[in-house]
Amino acid sequence: MSSRHKHILAAALTLLILPTIETNAQEKRSLEAEEYGRWESPGQGRLSPDGRWLVHDIRRSDGNNELRIHEIASGKVTVAAFGEAPAFSDDSLYLAYRTNRHEDERARMGDEGTPVRNGLGLFDTETGTTETIDGVASFAFSESGKYLAIHRYPPERSRRNEDREDDDGPRGADLIIRDLVRGADLHFGNVSEFAWQDEGSLLAIITSAEGRVGNGVRLLDPASGRLRTLDSADAVYSGLAWREDADDLAAFRSFENEDYEGDSHSLLAWRNLGSLDRQDDGLSQFDPNQSAGFPAEMRIVSFRRPEWTEDGRAVLFGIQPWDRKPEPPESDTDDENEEDATSVDKPSNVEVWHSRDPQIIPQQKLTANRDREKNDLSIWHLESDTFVRLGDGTTETVVALDGGRSAIALDLRRAEFDAMFGRGRRDVYLVDLEDGARRMILEQIPGGSRFPDRTLTPSPDGRHIAYLKDDDYWIYDVRNDTHTNVTDGIPTSFVDVDDDHPSPVVPPYGIAGWLEGRDTLLVYDKWDVWSIPVNGSDPTRLTRGAEQERRHRYVRLDPEEDWIDPDQAMYLSTYGEWTKEFGFARIPPGQNAEQLVRMDKDLTRLSKAEHADVFAFMSQDFDDSPDYFVGGPDLNVLEQVTRTNPFFEEYHWGRSELIEYENSQGDRLQGALYYPADYEPGRQYPMVVYIYEKLSQSVHRFATPSERSTYNTSVFTTQGYFVLQPDIVFRAREPGASALDCITSGVEKVLETGMIDRDRIGLIGHSWGGYETAFLVTQTDMFAAAVAGAALTNFFSMYGSVFWNSGVPETGHFEVGQERMEVPFWEDIDAYIRNSPIYSIENMNTPLLMEFGDRDGSVDWQQGIEMYNAARRLGKEMVLLVYPGENHSVRRKENQIDYHHRILDWFGHKLQGQEPAKWIIEGMPHLEREKEIKRITDQQQ
């Protein structure tokens, strides 16, 4: 809505927008760069459990962020500067949040070596007052919301001891337990860890003191003030774990062995801690030294937190090999060998890269910490005091299923080689938690090590496992050891047949969840939600999206839910594939789906108050700043709660619309077209074409203007440009030609309107869009100027490089990922040549500005150097911007602003005829740049 959201909106299938008085057009002004900093971007909104309050953060590019607390009924807003991470108490009487500082102050403190510490804000919703407490590392409400735990920071190490190995374990800090009803505080010192009971108000505390004096696990009942010591010893305690909806607690206690590196641990478990009249503490202990079944040369690790089985009869934990300490070197007292004995050569830092490595060395470096913590899932049965090792090798992923009977083990070892090239598969085993017996239930199904995922999803009770095989969903019945194809014969596809990656596995649309008590799975096809019983009988389509080409997806209103309750209404998000209309629908129990609201806007972030029928969602459009609305279950009467960017109407602003076009292959495509803020019918404008893959879905998205957002649509439109974001689809082994076809087809369609000056069209893209940009300027003279950020330019050299940010080779990415080349270069050399910009650079007539960070871990910045050197040799017009220390995108504030303005300078000169900046014509010699930096620095001081 160009005239801002209104206070009350009535909705049936679409919202009724009431007119308001707009600011007179003559009073509006153009947006200047120095005003960008105050523009607001709202974060995720949270409703209080009673639905009376809504809180969200506000981010600004000038760093002046804040938290806004809205009282919905009165419209009153409380602002907390630099507030973040809000959490309501369950009774909605309090809101706690973290307090931070401006980014510039944090940077200054870091430079000075001053610790940067957060604080706590506590807002009383009854009185509207706020208390702030400095130096708070973390906080947590009790389940009832009557108590708040406030954990301070541990003391700083002294400089002379900061490098000393600390054998006392983690350092404790002060813990304050506030009774929010009475306003009284309890103080505890040397607390390293705390955990509230999931249901109830008991608090478990671990104390960690210097010298381990008084270390232990203690239990506080804040209602009575009673503090019980559950265990205390000269040891390090860790890993507090309550059983869900119970008063059973587990923790680790360390012990040492002088022959081994580091600690092992005993496992402690207390049951029924809520019984106040018991005579014993209910403690059970598992000591690996006393267990006949515990593997030799292994230890219990503390970095995998213990986990109770659902029935409380067992505790899961991790074990790994326990490294022996190296033997001390033998001393040589022979005087004549003394010199040789003390002059030991420094070891080489050579790295050994072997072609048989399942993971190459760069990836091994990045995953070193995770690999050090690889462990085998194990289980301790409390009643029989027996130990069972469930994992049988550190290359497995083992996950216990709910229900306490089985675990799933994923083994990738047979497909390690193919997994290196994007074609991972795994064997799946079912493991019995009682005795560790295992059987293979699935062989070489596609996927990686993640679990659960879209291709392997167990039911919350552990009785069934849904998996994808041959483009169908199958159900494995754990108890009966049977497999059933439950989607065979259904006249639709549950995998994304439109996905144009040349992968051997077509990705599924996904699973919504499991219906509680129904032995039924909810899955998606392209448009609809299907209810499919585990026996494969009587599948039901719950929505009617296919008829309108409107996508329906389940909205999880309770983030902690395991099951989907069939006796409660299910809420869905809806999205029109070709209309780009967003909305929300509902499926009442036993009824058909009904559309609640649908708008030609971007509607997202639907949420519900935990204890009230109050719903909230965010609405935005390119010419309508994002705001939150609240309403009842029907979403038919909505009240606007927030008003971001209230100064919006002061400025000229553009608008957006969809365009429809076809490429030469006959593919139906769309694009998002954004109008300049000063648009006048009959006048021709320059246009910037921003590219990646499919972007038309962003047609209703508000772009907050910012100097730190380097490819900002609103900045371009307020600078007098049209902006086009065309959709691109790809053919295998032809990514460049596909992009050329789709982009030029979209541009030609817009040119038909007569609004665009054909001679003043610019092209811009980053990463994959940077590649497309670099490729297009070697294939067509349609564009008067181009900007390519972090662009691939040579498919041969890039194929053999490393994706340094993840450490993996580029090979899999090239063959089945974004490049879509399907095969290695030696199998189709011609395809690699014709899709590489570098091999057609002699045809480049478009002035090109290219950007790279010299620490780019996604696209090797040598790709930019190759293009630059070739263009320089050929006398082509190209400028390469190199930002030292930057990765794939510029992250430092000063570099973001610099790149932003250089793009505007580049297009301003090439597309709008502005006087060129000196660097555009002459470049910037190193010594001259040094002087410029010094001059700017001196001016700032």
PDB file of C-alpha atoms in Angstrom, residues 519-714:
ATOM      1  CA  ASP A 519      -0.186 -43.230  11.583  1.00  0.00           C
ATOM      2  CA  THR A 520      -0.292 -40.675   8.819  1.00  0.00           C
ATOM      3  CA  LEU A 521       2.336 -38.591   7.064  1.00  0.00           C
ATOM      4  CA  LEU A 522       1.750 -35.149   5.535  1.00  0.00           C
ATOM      5  CA  VAL A 523       3.833 -34.511   2.407  1.00  0.00           C
ATOM      6  CA  TYR A 524       4.008 -31.868  -0.302  1.00  0.00           C
ATOM      7  CA  ASP A 525       3.748 -31.969  -4.041  1.00  0.00           C
ATOM      8  CA  LYS A 526       4.353 -28.795  -6.015  1.00  0.00           C
ATOM      9  CA  TRP A 527       1.079 -27.166  -4.995  1.00  0.00           C
ATOM     10  CA  ASP A 528      -0.642 -29.139  -2.272  1.00  0.00           C
ATOM     11  CA  VAL A 529      -0.461 -30.962   1.053  1.00  0.00           C
ATOM     12  CA  TRP A 530      -1.284 -34.680   0.983  1.00  0.00           C
ATOM     13  CA  SER A 531      -2.334 -36.888   3.885  1.00  0.00           C
ATOM     14  CA  ILE A 532      -0.888 -40.367   3.357  1.00  0.00           C
ATOM     15  CA  PRO A 533      -1.426 -43.260   5.801  1.00  0.00           C
ATOM     16  CA  VAL A 534       1.615 -45.413   6.523  1.00  0.00           C
ATOM     17  CA  ASN A 535      -0.031 -48.427   4.910  1.00  0.00           C
ATOM     18  CA  GLY A 536      -0.396 -46.515   1.634  1.00  0.00           C
ATOM     19  CA  SER A 537      -4.186 -46.696   1.573  1.00  0.00           C
ATOM     20  CA  ASP A 538      -6.563 -43.844   0.821  1.00  0.00           C
ATOM     21  CA  PRO A 539      -4.199 -40.892   0.242  1.00  0.00           C
ATOM     22  CA  THR A 540      -6.029 -37.566   0.506  1.00  0.00           C
ATOM     23  CA  ARG A 541      -5.231 -34.182  -1.014  1.00  0.00           C
ATOM     24  CA  LEU A 542      -5.996 -31.680   1.747  1.00  0.00           C
ATOM     25  CA  THR A 543      -5.696 -28.506  -0.345  1.00  0.00           C
ATOM     26  CA  ARG A 544      -6.672 -27.410  -3.831  1.00  0.00           C
ATOM     27  CA  GLY A 545      -3.610 -25.485  -4.907  1.00  0.00           C
ATOM     28  CA  ALA A 546      -3.050 -27.217  -8.234  1.00  0.00           C
ATOM     29  CA  GLU A 547      -6.201 -25.754  -9.713  1.00  0.00           C
ATOM     30  CA  GLN A 548      -4.978 -22.180  -9.128  1.00  0.00           C
ATOM     31  CA  GLU A 549      -1.244 -22.994  -9.327  1.00  0.00           C
ATOM     32  CA  ARG A 550      -0.985 -21.825  -5.736  1.00  0.00           C
ATOM     33  CA  ARG A 551       1.548 -23.440  -3.381  1.00  0.00           C
ATOM     34  CA  HIS A 552       0.398 -24.526   0.103  1.00  0.00           C
ATOM     35  CA  ARG A 553       2.856 -25.177   2.925  1.00  0.00           C
ATOM     36  CA  TYR A 554       2.246 -26.025   6.573  1.00  0.00           C
ATOM     37  CA  VAL A 555       3.127 -23.324   9.133  1.00  0.00           C
ATOM     38  CA  ARG A 556       4.538 -24.694  12.384  1.00  0.00           C
ATOM     39  CA  LEU A 557       3.019 -22.294  14.912  1.00  0.00           C
ATOM     40  CA  ASP A 558       4.504 -24.138  17.895  1.00  0.00           C
ATOM     41  CA  PRO A 559       8.259 -24.444  17.326  1.00  0.00           C
ATOM     42  CA  GLU A 560       8.471 -27.195  19.955  1.00  0.00           C
ATOM     43  CA  GLU A 561       5.786 -29.455  18.505  1.00  0.00           C
ATOM     44  CA  ASP A 562       6.705 -33.009  17.539  1.00  0.00           C
ATOM     45  CA  TRP A 563       3.351 -34.079  16.133  1.00  0.00           C
ATOM     46  CA  ILE A 564       0.753 -32.214  14.120  1.00  0.00           C
ATOM     47  CA  ASP A 565      -2.454 -32.294  16.136  1.00  0.00           C
ATOM     48  CA  PRO A 566      -5.316 -33.393  13.813  1.00  0.00           C
ATOM     49  CA  ASP A 567      -7.870 -32.045  16.308  1.00  0.00           C
ATOM     50  CA  GLN A 568      -6.545 -28.516  15.882  1.00  0.00           C
ATOM     51  CA  ALA A 569      -6.771 -26.300  12.824  1.00  0.00           C
ATOM     52  CA  MET A 570      -3.706 -26.441  10.595  1.00  0.00           C
ATOM     53  CA  TYR A 571      -2.462 -23.130   9.191  1.00  0.00           C
ATOM     54  CA  LEU A 572      -0.781 -22.885   5.824  1.00  0.00           C
ATOM     55  CA  SER A 573       1.118 -20.281   3.874  1.00  0.00           C
ATOM     56  CA  THR A 574       0.045 -19.844   0.256  1.00  0.00           C
ATOM     57  CA  TYR A 575       1.905 -18.448  -2.736  1.00  0.00           C
ATOM     58  CA  GLY A 576       0.745 -17.955  -6.306  1.00  0.00           C
ATOM     59  CA  GLU A 577       3.418 -19.191  -8.692  1.00  0.00           C
ATOM     60  CA  TRP A 578       2.461 -16.748 -11.427  1.00  0.00           C
ATOM     61  CA  THR A 579       0.406 -14.138  -9.572  1.00  0.00           C
ATOM     62  CA  LYS A 580       2.984 -13.712  -6.781  1.00  0.00           C
ATOM     63  CA  GLU A 581       0.113 -13.335  -4.329  1.00  0.00           C
ATOM     64  CA  PHE A 582       0.916 -14.376  -0.761  1.00  0.00           C
ATOM     65  CA  GLY A 583      -1.570 -15.447   1.852  1.00  0.00           C
ATOM     66  CA  PHE A 584      -2.576 -17.815   4.620  1.00  0.00           C
ATOM     67  CA  ALA A 585      -5.088 -20.654   4.649  1.00  0.00           C
ATOM     68  CA  ARG A 586      -6.519 -22.970   7.300  1.00  0.00           C
ATOM     69  CA  ILE A 587      -7.690 -26.551   7.454  1.00  0.00           C
ATOM     70  CA  PRO A 588     -10.219 -26.937  10.302  1.00  0.00           C
ATOM     71  CA  PRO A 589     -10.457 -30.478  11.766  1.00  0.00           C
ATOM     72  CA  GLY A 590     -12.421 -32.685   9.390  1.00  0.00           C
ATOM     73  CA  GLN A 591     -13.082 -29.877   6.905  1.00  0.00           C
ATOM     74  CA  ASN A 592     -11.724 -28.583   3.645  1.00  0.00           C
ATOM     75  CA  ALA A 593      -8.991 -25.989   3.400  1.00  0.00           C
ATOM     76  CA  GLU A 594     -10.169 -22.369   3.403  1.00  0.00           C
ATOM     77  CA  GLN A 595      -8.265 -19.305   2.262  1.00  0.00           C
ATOM     78  CA  LEU A 596      -8.186 -16.735   5.071  1.00  0.00           C
ATOM     79  CA  VAL A 597      -6.270 -13.904   3.487  1.00  0.00           C
ATOM     80  CA  ARG A 598      -4.598 -13.398   0.120  1.00  0.00           C
ATOM     81  CA  MET A 599      -2.895 -10.229  -1.065  1.00  0.00           C
ATOM     82  CA  ASP A 600      -0.751  -8.941  -3.854  1.00  0.00           C
ATOM     83  CA  LYS A 601       1.938  -8.433  -1.220  1.00  0.00           C
ATOM     84  CA  ASP A 602       4.584 -10.411   0.615  1.00  0.00           C
ATOM     85  CA  LEU A 603       2.948 -11.966   3.713  1.00  0.00           C
ATOM     86  CA  THR A 604       5.264 -13.957   5.972  1.00  0.00           C
ATOM     87  CA  ARG A 605       6.179 -14.866   9.566  1.00  0.00           C
ATOM     88  CA  LEU A 606       2.795 -16.112  10.745  1.00  0.00           C
ATOM     89  CA  SER A 607       2.905 -16.801  14.492  1.00  0.00           C
ATOM     90  CA  LYS A 608       0.488 -17.448  17.345  1.00  0.00           C
ATOM     91  CA  ALA A 609       0.413 -16.500  21.014  1.00  0.00           C
ATOM     92  CA  GLU A 610       1.020 -19.593  23.116  1.00  0.00           C
ATOM     93  CA  HIS A 611      -2.000 -19.207  25.424  1.00  0.00           C
ATOM     94  CA  ALA A 612      -4.380 -17.088  23.328  1.00  0.00           C
ATOM     95  CA  ASP A 613      -6.014 -17.130  19.914  1.00  0.00           C
ATOM     96  CA  VAL A 614      -3.990 -14.150  18.745  1.00  0.00           C
ATOM     97  CA  PHE A 615      -2.064 -14.355  15.485  1.00  0.00           C
ATOM     98  CA  ALA A 616       0.529 -12.066  13.930  1.00  0.00           C
ATOM     99  CA  PHE A 617       2.187 -11.833  10.543  1.00  0.00           C
ATOM    100  CA  MET A 618       4.291  -9.379   8.572  1.00  0.00           C
ATOM    101  CA  SER A 619       3.170  -7.645   5.377  1.00  0.00           C
ATOM    102  CA  GLN A 620       5.349  -5.705   2.961  1.00  0.00           C
ATOM    103  CA  ASP A 621       5.661  -4.565  -0.627  1.00  0.00           C
ATOM    104  CA  PHE A 622       8.355  -2.777  -2.549  1.00  0.00           C
ATOM    105  CA  ASP A 623       6.544   0.491  -1.871  1.00  0.00           C
ATOM    106  CA  ASP A 624       5.223  -0.486   1.567  1.00  0.00           C
ATOM    107  CA  SER A 625       7.575  -0.752   4.552  1.00  0.00           C
ATOM    108  CA  PRO A 626       7.303  -4.086   6.438  1.00  0.00           C
ATOM    109  CA  ASP A 627       4.878  -4.056   9.344  1.00  0.00           C
ATOM    110  CA  TYR A 628       3.219  -6.527  11.696  1.00  0.00           C
ATOM    111  CA  PHE A 629      -0.533  -7.116  11.916  1.00  0.00           C
ATOM    112  CA  VAL A 630      -2.428  -9.058  14.567  1.00  0.00           C
ATOM    113  CA  GLY A 631      -5.825 -10.666  14.493  1.00  0.00           C
ATOM    114  CA  GLY A 632      -7.927 -13.616  15.551  1.00  0.00           C
ATOM    115  CA  PRO A 633      -7.919 -17.186  14.212  1.00  0.00           C
ATOM    116  CA  ASP A 634      -9.878 -16.183  11.093  1.00  0.00           C
ATOM    117  CA  LEU A 635      -7.439 -13.383  10.180  1.00  0.00           C
ATOM    118  CA  ASN A 636     -10.463 -11.431   8.994  1.00  0.00           C
ATOM    119  CA  VAL A 637     -10.101  -8.400  11.272  1.00  0.00           C
ATOM    120  CA  LEU A 638      -6.501  -7.265  11.476  1.00  0.00           C
ATOM    121  CA  GLU A 639      -4.928  -4.485  13.444  1.00  0.00           C
ATOM    122  CA  GLN A 640      -1.669  -2.890  12.414  1.00  0.00           C
ATOM    123  CA  VAL A 641       0.712  -2.946  15.379  1.00  0.00           C
ATOM    124  CA  THR A 642       3.967  -1.583  14.005  1.00  0.00           C
ATOM    125  CA  ARG A 643       4.795   1.440  11.884  1.00  0.00           C
ATOM    126  CA  THR A 644       8.304   1.138  10.589  1.00  0.00           C
ATOM    127  CA  ASN A 645       9.886   3.967   8.633  1.00  0.00           C
ATOM    128  CA  PRO A 646       7.126   6.470   9.503  1.00  0.00           C
ATOM    129  CA  PHE A 647       8.890   9.075   7.369  1.00  0.00           C
ATOM    130  CA  PHE A 648       8.369   6.976   4.235  1.00  0.00           C
ATOM    131  CA  GLU A 649       5.827   9.394   2.739  1.00  0.00           C
ATOM    132  CA  GLU A 650       8.361  12.231   2.772  1.00  0.00           C
ATOM    133  CA  TYR A 651      10.189  10.733  -0.209  1.00  0.00           C
ATOM    134  CA  HIS A 652       9.645   9.948  -3.830  1.00  0.00           C
ATOM    135  CA  TRP A 653       9.502   6.175  -4.219  1.00  0.00           C
ATOM    136  CA  GLY A 654       9.174   3.672  -7.001  1.00  0.00           C
ATOM    137  CA  ARG A 655       6.832   0.751  -7.438  1.00  0.00           C
ATOM    138  CA  SER A 656       7.135  -2.810  -8.718  1.00  0.00           C
ATOM    139  CA  GLU A 657       5.306  -4.999 -11.189  1.00  0.00           C
ATOM    140  CA  LEU A 658       5.622  -8.402 -12.827  1.00  0.00           C
ATOM    141  CA  ILE A 659       6.563  -8.918 -16.428  1.00  0.00           C
ATOM    142  CA  GLU A 660       5.894 -12.091 -18.412  1.00  0.00           C
ATOM    143  CA  TYR A 661       8.118 -13.349 -21.202  1.00  0.00           C
ATOM    144  CA  GLU A 662       9.474 -16.458 -22.900  1.00  0.00           C
ATOM    145  CA  ASN A 663      13.011 -17.429 -23.804  1.00  0.00           C
ATOM    146  CA  SER A 664      13.951 -18.998 -27.137  1.00  0.00           C
ATOM    147  CA  GLN A 665      13.182 -22.457 -25.747  1.00  0.00           C
ATOM    148  CA  GLY A 666       9.551 -21.502 -25.058  1.00  0.00           C
ATOM    149  CA  ASP A 667       9.970 -21.530 -21.262  1.00  0.00           C
ATOM    150  CA  ARG A 668       7.447 -19.357 -19.464  1.00  0.00           C
ATOM    151  CA  LEU A 669       9.380 -16.845 -17.355  1.00  0.00           C
ATOM    152  CA  GLN A 670       8.734 -13.788 -15.227  1.00  0.00           C
ATOM    153  CA  GLY A 671      10.706 -10.850 -13.968  1.00  0.00           C
ATOM    154  CA  ALA A 672      10.347  -8.228 -11.286  1.00  0.00           C
ATOM    155  CA  LEU A 673      10.429  -4.700 -12.709  1.00  0.00           C
ATOM    156  CA  TYR A 674      10.969  -1.769 -10.356  1.00  0.00           C
ATOM    157  CA  TYR A 675      10.138   1.793 -11.411  1.00  0.00           C
ATOM    158  CA  PRO A 676      12.344   4.804 -10.660  1.00  0.00           C
ATOM    159  CA  ALA A 677      11.197   7.027  -7.820  1.00  0.00           C
ATOM    160  CA  ASP A 678      10.743  10.026 -10.125  1.00  0.00           C
ATOM    161  CA  TYR A 679       8.983   8.098 -12.902  1.00  0.00           C
ATOM    162  CA  GLU A 680       7.158  10.250 -15.460  1.00  0.00           C
ATOM    163  CA  PRO A 681       5.154   8.596 -18.262  1.00  0.00           C
ATOM    164  CA  GLY A 682       6.569   9.281 -21.705  1.00  0.00           C
ATOM    165  CA  ARG A 683      10.148   9.691 -20.525  1.00  0.00           C
ATOM    166  CA  GLN A 684      12.866   7.117 -21.183  1.00  0.00           C
ATOM    167  CA  TYR A 685      15.080   5.991 -18.298  1.00  0.00           C
ATOM    168  CA  PRO A 686      18.282   4.023 -17.831  1.00  0.00           C
ATOM    169  CA  MET A 687      17.870   0.514 -16.439  1.00  0.00           C
ATOM    170  CA  VAL A 688      19.994  -1.735 -14.221  1.00  0.00           C
ATOM    171  CA  VAL A 689      19.484  -5.482 -14.694  1.00  0.00           C
ATOM    172  CA  TYR A 690      20.311  -7.466 -11.553  1.00  0.00           C
ATOM    173  CA  ILE A 691      20.696 -11.205 -12.092  1.00  0.00           C
ATOM    174  CA  TYR A 692      21.186 -14.497 -10.269  1.00  0.00           C
ATOM    175  CA  GLU A 693      18.687 -17.325 -10.883  1.00  0.00           C
ATOM    176  CA  LYS A 694      14.948 -16.912 -10.176  1.00  0.00           C
ATOM    177  CA  LEU A 695      14.270 -13.519  -8.604  1.00  0.00           C
ATOM    178  CA  SER A 696      10.721 -12.597  -9.589  1.00  0.00           C
ATOM    179  CA  GLN A 697       9.433 -13.927  -6.251  1.00  0.00           C
ATOM    180  CA  SER A 698      10.972 -10.823  -4.654  1.00  0.00           C
ATOM    181  CA  VAL A 699       8.646  -8.447  -6.503  1.00  0.00           C
ATOM    182  CA  HIS A 700       6.831  -7.524  -3.277  1.00  0.00           C
ATOM    183  CA  ARG A 701       9.879  -7.293  -1.039  1.00  0.00           C
ATOM    184  CA  PHE A 702      10.771  -3.982   0.532  1.00  0.00           C
ATOM    185  CA  ALA A 703      14.431  -3.051   0.065  1.00  0.00           C
ATOM    186  CA  THR A 704      15.632  -0.867   2.912  1.00  0.00           C
ATOM    187  CA  PRO A 705      17.960   1.729   1.371  1.00  0.00           C
ATOM    188  CA  SER A 706      21.491   1.423   2.682  1.00  0.00           C
ATOM    189  CA  GLU A 707      25.043   2.305   1.764  1.00  0.00           C
ATOM    190  CA  ARG A 708      26.070  -1.074   3.173  1.00  0.00           C
ATOM    191  CA  SER A 709      23.811  -3.087   0.877  1.00  0.00           C
ATOM    192  CA  THR A 710      25.915  -3.014  -2.249  1.00  0.00           C
ATOM    193  CA  TYR A 711      23.245  -4.125  -4.751  1.00  0.00           C
ATOM    194  CA  ASN A 712      20.255  -2.298  -3.296  1.00  0.00           C
ATOM    195  CA  THR A 713      17.154  -2.031  -5.463  1.00  0.00           C
ATOM    196  CA  SER A 714      15.713   0.964  -3.613  1.00  0.00           C
TER     197      SER A 714
END
